[in-house]
mmCIF file of C-alpha atoms and ligand atoms in Angstrom:
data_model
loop_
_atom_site.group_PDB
_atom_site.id
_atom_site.type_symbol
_atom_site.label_atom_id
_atom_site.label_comp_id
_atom_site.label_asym_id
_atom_site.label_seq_id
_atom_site.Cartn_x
_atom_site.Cartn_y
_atom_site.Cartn_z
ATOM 1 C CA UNK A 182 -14.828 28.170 24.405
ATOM 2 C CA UNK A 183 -13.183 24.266 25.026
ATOM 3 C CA UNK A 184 -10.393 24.687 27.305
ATOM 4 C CA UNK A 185 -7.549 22.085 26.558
ATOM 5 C CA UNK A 186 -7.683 19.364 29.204
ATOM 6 C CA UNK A 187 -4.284 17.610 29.901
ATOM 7 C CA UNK A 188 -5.432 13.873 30.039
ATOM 8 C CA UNK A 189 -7.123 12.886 26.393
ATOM 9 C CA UNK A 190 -10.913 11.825 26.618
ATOM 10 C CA UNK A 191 -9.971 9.553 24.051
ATOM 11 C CA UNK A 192 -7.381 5.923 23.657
ATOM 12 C CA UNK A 193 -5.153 5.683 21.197
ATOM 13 C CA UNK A 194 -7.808 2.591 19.860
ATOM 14 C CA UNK A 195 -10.582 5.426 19.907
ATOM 15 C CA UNK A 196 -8.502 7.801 17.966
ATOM 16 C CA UNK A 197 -7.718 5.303 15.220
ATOM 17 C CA UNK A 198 -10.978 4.717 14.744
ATOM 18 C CA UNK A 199 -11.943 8.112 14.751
ATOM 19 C CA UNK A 200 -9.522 8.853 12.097
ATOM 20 C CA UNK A 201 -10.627 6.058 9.884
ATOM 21 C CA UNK A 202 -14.103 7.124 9.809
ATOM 22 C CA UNK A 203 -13.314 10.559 9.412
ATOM 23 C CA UNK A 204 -10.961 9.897 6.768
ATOM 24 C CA UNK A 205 -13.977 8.074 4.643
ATOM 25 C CA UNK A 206 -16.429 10.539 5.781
ATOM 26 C CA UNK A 207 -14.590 13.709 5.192
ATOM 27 C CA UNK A 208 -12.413 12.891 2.113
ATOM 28 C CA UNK A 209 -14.645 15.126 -0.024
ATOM 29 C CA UNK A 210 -15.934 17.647 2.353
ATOM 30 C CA UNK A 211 -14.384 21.347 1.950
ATOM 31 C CA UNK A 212 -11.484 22.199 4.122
ATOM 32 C CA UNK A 213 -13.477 24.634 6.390
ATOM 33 C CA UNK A 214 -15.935 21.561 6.901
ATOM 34 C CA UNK A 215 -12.566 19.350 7.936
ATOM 35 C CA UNK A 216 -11.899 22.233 10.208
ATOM 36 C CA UNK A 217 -14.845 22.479 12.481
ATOM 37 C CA UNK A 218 -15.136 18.447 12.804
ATOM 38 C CA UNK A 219 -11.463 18.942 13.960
ATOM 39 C CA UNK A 220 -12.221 21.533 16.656
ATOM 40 C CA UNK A 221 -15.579 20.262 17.154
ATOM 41 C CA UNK A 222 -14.283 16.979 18.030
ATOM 42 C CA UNK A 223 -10.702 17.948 19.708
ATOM 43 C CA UNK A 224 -11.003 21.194 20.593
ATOM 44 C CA UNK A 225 -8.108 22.767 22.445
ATOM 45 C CA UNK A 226 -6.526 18.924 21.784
ATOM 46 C CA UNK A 227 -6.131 19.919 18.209
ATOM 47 C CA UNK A 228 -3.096 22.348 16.831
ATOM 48 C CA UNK A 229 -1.970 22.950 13.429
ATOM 49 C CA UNK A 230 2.014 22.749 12.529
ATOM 50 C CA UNK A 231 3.268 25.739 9.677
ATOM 51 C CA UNK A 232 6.051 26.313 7.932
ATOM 52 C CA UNK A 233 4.997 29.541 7.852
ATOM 53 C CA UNK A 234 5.366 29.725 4.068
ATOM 54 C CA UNK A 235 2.202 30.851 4.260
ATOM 55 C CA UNK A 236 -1.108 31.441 7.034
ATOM 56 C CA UNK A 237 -3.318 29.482 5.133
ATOM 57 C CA UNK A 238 -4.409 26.565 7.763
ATOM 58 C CA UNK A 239 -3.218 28.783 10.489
ATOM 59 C CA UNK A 240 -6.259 31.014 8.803
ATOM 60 C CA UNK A 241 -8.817 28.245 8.153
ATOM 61 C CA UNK A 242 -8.159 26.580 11.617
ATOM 62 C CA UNK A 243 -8.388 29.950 13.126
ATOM 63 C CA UNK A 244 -11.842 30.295 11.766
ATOM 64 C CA UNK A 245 -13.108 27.515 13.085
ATOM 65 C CA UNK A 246 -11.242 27.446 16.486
ATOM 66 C CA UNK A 247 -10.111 30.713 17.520
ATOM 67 C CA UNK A 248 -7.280 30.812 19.605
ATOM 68 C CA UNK A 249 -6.185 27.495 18.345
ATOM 69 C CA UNK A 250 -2.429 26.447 18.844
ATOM 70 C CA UNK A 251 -0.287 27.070 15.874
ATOM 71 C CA UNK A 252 2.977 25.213 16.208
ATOM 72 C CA UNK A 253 6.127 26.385 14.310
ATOM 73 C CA UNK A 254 9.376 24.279 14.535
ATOM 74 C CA UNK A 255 12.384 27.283 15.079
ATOM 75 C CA UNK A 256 15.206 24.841 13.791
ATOM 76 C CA UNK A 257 17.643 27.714 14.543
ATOM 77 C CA UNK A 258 17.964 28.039 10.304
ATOM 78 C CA UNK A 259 15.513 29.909 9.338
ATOM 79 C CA UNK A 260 15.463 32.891 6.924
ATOM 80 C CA UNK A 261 14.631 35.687 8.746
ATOM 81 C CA UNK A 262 11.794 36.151 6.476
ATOM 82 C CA UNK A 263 10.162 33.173 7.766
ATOM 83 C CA UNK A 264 11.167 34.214 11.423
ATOM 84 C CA UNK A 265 9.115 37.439 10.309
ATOM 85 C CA UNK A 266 6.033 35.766 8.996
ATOM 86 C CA UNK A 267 5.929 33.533 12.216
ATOM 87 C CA UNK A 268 5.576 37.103 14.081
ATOM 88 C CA UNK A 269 3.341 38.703 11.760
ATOM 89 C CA UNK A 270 0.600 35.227 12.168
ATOM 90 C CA UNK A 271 1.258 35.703 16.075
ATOM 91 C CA UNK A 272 -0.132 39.467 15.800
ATOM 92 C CA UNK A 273 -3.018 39.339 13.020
ATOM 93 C CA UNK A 274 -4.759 35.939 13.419
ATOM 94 C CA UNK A 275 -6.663 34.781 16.391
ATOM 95 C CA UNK A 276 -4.331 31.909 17.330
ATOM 96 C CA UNK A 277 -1.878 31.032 19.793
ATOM 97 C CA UNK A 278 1.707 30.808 18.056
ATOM 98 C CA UNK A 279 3.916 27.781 20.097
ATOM 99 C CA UNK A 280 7.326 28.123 18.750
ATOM 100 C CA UNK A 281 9.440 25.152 19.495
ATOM 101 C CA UNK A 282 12.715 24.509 19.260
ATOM 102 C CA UNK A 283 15.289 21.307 19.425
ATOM 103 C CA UNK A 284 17.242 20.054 22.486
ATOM 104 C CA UNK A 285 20.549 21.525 21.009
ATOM 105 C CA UNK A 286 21.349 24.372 19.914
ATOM 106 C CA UNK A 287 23.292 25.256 16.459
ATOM 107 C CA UNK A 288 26.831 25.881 18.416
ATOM 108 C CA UNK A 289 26.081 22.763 20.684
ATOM 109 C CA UNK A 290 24.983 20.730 17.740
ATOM 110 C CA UNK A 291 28.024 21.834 16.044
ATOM 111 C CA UNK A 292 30.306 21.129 19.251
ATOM 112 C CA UNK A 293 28.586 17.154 18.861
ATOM 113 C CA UNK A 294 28.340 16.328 15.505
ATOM 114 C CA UNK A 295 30.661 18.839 13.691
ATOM 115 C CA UNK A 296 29.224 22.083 11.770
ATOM 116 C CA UNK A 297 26.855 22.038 9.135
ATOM 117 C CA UNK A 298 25.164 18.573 9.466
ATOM 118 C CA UNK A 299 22.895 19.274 7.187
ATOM 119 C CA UNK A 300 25.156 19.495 4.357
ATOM 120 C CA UNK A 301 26.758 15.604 5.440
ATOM 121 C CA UNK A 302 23.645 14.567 6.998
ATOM 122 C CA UNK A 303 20.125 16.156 6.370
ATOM 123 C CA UNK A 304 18.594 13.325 7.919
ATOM 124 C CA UNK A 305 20.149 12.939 10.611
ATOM 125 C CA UNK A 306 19.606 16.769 10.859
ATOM 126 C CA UNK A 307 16.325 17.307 10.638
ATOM 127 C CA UNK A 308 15.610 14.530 13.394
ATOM 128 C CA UNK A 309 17.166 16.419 15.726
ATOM 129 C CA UNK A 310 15.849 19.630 15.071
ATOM 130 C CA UNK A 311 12.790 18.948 13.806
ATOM 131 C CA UNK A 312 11.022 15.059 13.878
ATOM 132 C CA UNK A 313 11.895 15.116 17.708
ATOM 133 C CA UNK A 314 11.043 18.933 18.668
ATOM 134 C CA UNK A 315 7.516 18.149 17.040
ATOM 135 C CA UNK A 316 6.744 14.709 18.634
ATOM 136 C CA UNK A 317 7.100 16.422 21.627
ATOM 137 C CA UNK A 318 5.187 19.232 21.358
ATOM 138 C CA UNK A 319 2.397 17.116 20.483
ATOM 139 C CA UNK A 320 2.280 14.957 23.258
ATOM 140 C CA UNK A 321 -0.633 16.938 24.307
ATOM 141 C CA UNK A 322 -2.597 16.733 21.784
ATOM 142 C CA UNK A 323 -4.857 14.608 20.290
ATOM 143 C CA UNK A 324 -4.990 15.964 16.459
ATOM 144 C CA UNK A 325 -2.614 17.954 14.040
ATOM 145 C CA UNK A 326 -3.094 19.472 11.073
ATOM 146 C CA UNK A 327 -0.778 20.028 8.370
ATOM 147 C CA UNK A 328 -0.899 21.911 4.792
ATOM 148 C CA UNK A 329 0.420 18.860 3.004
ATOM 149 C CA UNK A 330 -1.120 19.060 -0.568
ATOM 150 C CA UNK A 331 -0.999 16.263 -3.098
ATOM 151 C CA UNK A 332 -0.198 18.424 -6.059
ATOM 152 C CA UNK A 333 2.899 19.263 -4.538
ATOM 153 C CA UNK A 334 5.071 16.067 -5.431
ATOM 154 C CA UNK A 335 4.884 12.796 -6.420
ATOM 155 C CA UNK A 336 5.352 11.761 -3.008
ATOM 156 C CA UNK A 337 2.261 13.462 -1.308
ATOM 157 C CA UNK A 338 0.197 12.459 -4.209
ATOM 158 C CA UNK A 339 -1.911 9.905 -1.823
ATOM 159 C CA UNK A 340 -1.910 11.947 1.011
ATOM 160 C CA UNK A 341 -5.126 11.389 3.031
ATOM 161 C CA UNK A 342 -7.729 14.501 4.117
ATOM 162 C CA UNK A 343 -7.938 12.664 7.860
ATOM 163 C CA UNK A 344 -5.634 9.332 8.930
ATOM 164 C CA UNK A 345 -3.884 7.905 11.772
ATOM 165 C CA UNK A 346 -0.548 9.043 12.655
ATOM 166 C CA UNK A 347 0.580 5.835 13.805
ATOM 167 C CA UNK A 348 4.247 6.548 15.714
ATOM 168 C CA UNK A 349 2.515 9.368 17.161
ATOM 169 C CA UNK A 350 -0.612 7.642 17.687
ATOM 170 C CA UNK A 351 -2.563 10.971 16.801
ATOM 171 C CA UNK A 352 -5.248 11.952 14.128
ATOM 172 C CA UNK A 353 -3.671 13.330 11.256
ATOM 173 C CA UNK A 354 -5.294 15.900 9.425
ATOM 174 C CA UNK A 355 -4.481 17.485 6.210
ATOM 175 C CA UNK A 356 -7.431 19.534 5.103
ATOM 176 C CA UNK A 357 -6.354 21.313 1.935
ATOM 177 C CA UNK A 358 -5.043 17.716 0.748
ATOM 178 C CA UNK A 359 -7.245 18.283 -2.171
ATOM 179 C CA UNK A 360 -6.287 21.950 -3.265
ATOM 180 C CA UNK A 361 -4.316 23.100 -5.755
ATOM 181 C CA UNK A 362 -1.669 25.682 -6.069
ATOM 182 C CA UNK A 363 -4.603 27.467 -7.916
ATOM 183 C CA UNK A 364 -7.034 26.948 -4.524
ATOM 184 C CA UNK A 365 -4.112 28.028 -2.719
ATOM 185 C CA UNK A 366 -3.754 31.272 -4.823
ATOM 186 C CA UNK A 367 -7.598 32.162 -4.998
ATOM 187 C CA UNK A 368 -8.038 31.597 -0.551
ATOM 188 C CA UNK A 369 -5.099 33.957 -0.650
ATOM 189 C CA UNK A 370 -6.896 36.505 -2.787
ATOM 190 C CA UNK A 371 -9.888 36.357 -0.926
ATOM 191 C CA UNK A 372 -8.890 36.525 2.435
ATOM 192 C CA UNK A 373 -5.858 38.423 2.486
ATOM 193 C CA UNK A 374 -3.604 35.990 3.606
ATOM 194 C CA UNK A 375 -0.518 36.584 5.079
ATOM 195 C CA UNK A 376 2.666 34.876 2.589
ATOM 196 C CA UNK A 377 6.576 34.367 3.454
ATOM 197 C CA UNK A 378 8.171 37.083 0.911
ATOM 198 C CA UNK A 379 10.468 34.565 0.005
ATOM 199 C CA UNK A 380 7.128 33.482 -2.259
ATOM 200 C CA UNK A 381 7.703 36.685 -4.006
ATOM 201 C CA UNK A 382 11.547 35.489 -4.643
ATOM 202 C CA UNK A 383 11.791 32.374 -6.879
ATOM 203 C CA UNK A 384 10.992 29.852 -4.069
ATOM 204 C CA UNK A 385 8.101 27.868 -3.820
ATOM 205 C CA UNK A 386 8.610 25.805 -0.698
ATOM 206 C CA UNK A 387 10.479 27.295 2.123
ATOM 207 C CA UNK A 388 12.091 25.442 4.616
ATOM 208 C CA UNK A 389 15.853 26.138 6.290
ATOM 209 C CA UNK A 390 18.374 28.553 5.207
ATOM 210 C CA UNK A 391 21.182 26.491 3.987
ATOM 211 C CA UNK A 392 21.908 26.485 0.171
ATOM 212 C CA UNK A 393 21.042 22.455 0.958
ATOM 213 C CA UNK A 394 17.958 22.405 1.958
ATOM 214 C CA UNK A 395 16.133 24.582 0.555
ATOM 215 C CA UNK A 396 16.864 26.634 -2.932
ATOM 216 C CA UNK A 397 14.575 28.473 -5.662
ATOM 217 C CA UNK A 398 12.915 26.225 -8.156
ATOM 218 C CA UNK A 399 13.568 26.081 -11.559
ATOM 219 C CA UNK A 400 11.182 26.640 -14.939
ATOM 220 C CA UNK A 401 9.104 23.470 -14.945
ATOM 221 C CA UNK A 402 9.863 22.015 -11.674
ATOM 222 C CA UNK A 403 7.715 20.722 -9.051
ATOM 223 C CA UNK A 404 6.981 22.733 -5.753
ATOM 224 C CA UNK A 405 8.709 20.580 -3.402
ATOM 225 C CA UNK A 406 11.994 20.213 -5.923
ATOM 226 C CA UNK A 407 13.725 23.034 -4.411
ATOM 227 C CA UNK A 408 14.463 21.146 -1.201
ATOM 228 C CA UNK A 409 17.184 19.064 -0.098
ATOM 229 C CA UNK A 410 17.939 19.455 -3.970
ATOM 230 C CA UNK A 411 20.809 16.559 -5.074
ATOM 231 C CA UNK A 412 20.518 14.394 -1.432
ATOM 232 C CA UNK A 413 18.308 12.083 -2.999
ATOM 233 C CA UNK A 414 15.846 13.153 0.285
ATOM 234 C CA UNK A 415 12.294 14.799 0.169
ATOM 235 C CA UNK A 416 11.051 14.868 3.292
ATOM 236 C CA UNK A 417 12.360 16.142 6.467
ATOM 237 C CA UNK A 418 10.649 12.949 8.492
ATOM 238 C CA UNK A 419 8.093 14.318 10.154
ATOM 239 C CA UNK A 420 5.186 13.026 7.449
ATOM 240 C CA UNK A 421 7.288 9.984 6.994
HETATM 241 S S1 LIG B 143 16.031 21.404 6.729
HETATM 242 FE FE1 LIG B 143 18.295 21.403 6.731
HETATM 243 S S2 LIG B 143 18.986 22.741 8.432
HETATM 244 FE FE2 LIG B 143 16.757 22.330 8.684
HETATM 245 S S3 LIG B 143 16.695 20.656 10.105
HETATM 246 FE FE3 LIG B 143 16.634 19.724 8.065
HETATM 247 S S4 LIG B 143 18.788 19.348 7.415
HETATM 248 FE FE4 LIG B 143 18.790 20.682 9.276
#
């Protein structure tokens, strides 16, 4: 088994170029083949991030690098239903669940910037409690992957399989880029995979609590419509 070593084998330079060659090289191959390169080439330098909408990465990455660090940002608003599926992943896969969490917490935030932020200012928000939780907890690594898909909106529509996380200065790996919510639905089937019950509920991309960031989606509407819904914002800043 690779055991994580703290200092990276590899320079920033190295990993750039590593990602651009991957990025030609893998942009068709299946997600389980994106998988292994990542843990053949990373090993315990490689984590994936959830939502924990669902376990499928932590699943695929699991299979190809058991034990593998799943990170999972606890913003201090989740549902408890995605507090629950976090738990579940942590007992029925093979992987290592890292839960991290911001500097601040919800009272002290509160006590700074005045309660509920992320109705006046989701950006502003989600920087605190998730952008700069994450970039921390991946100093140690050299790779993350993510379950970004590009059928989910517009704005993830050119979303690469590997690139170069350039304020991070990481290799960014998305390896069901190319799925659809059918792909999605069938890996589920097969494998069993564990899903947020809030799936079950009317939403369809399931991030914090608050009425304002994330609600059900309507007839027609995209997956990704239901959150931040009216702010004019779609991402929390983390793939921006
Ligand atoms: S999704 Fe909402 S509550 Fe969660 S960090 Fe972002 S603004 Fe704050």
């Amino acid at each position: 088994m690779t055991t994580k070593t703290e200092i990276s084998p590899y320079s920033p330079a190295e990993l750039e170029a590593l990602a651009v060659q991957a990025g030609r090289d893998l942009e068709d191959a299946s997600a389980q083949e994106v998988m292994r390169w990542a843990a053949e080439t990373f090993g315990r330098r490689f984590a994936v991030t959830s939502s924990m909408e669902d376990a499928v990465v932590a699943h695929l990455a699991s299979t190809a690098l058991p034990g593998v660090d799943v990170i999972f940002l606890d913003t201090g608003y989740h549902f408890a239903e995605t507090i629950g599926t976090r738990d579940a992943v942590a007992a029925v896969y093979p992987v290592n669940v890292i839960t991290l969490t911001p500097r601040q917490t919800v009272a002290e935030q509160d006590a700074e910037y005045g309660p509920r932020l992320h109705d006046r200012d989701p950006d502003r928000c989600c920087a605190l409690r998730k952008v700069e939780p994450l970039n921390r907890g991946l100093a140690g690594y050299d790779a993350w992957a993510t379950g970004l898909r590009r059928d989910e909106s517009p704005t993830r529509a050119n979303t690469p399989v590997v690139s170069f996380d350039p304020k991070r200065q990481k290799v960014k790996i998305a390896p069901i880029a190319r799925w659809t919510q059918a792909d999605v639905d069938a890996y589920v089937a097969e494998h069993g995979i564990l899903l947020n019950t809030l799936l079950m509920d009317g939403y369809a991309s399931i991030g914090c609590a608050p009425e304002s960031c994330t609600r059900r989606i309507l007839e027609g509407e995209d997956a990704r419509s239901g959150r931040w819904a009216g702010a004019g914002k779609t991402e929390c800043g983390i793939h921006l």
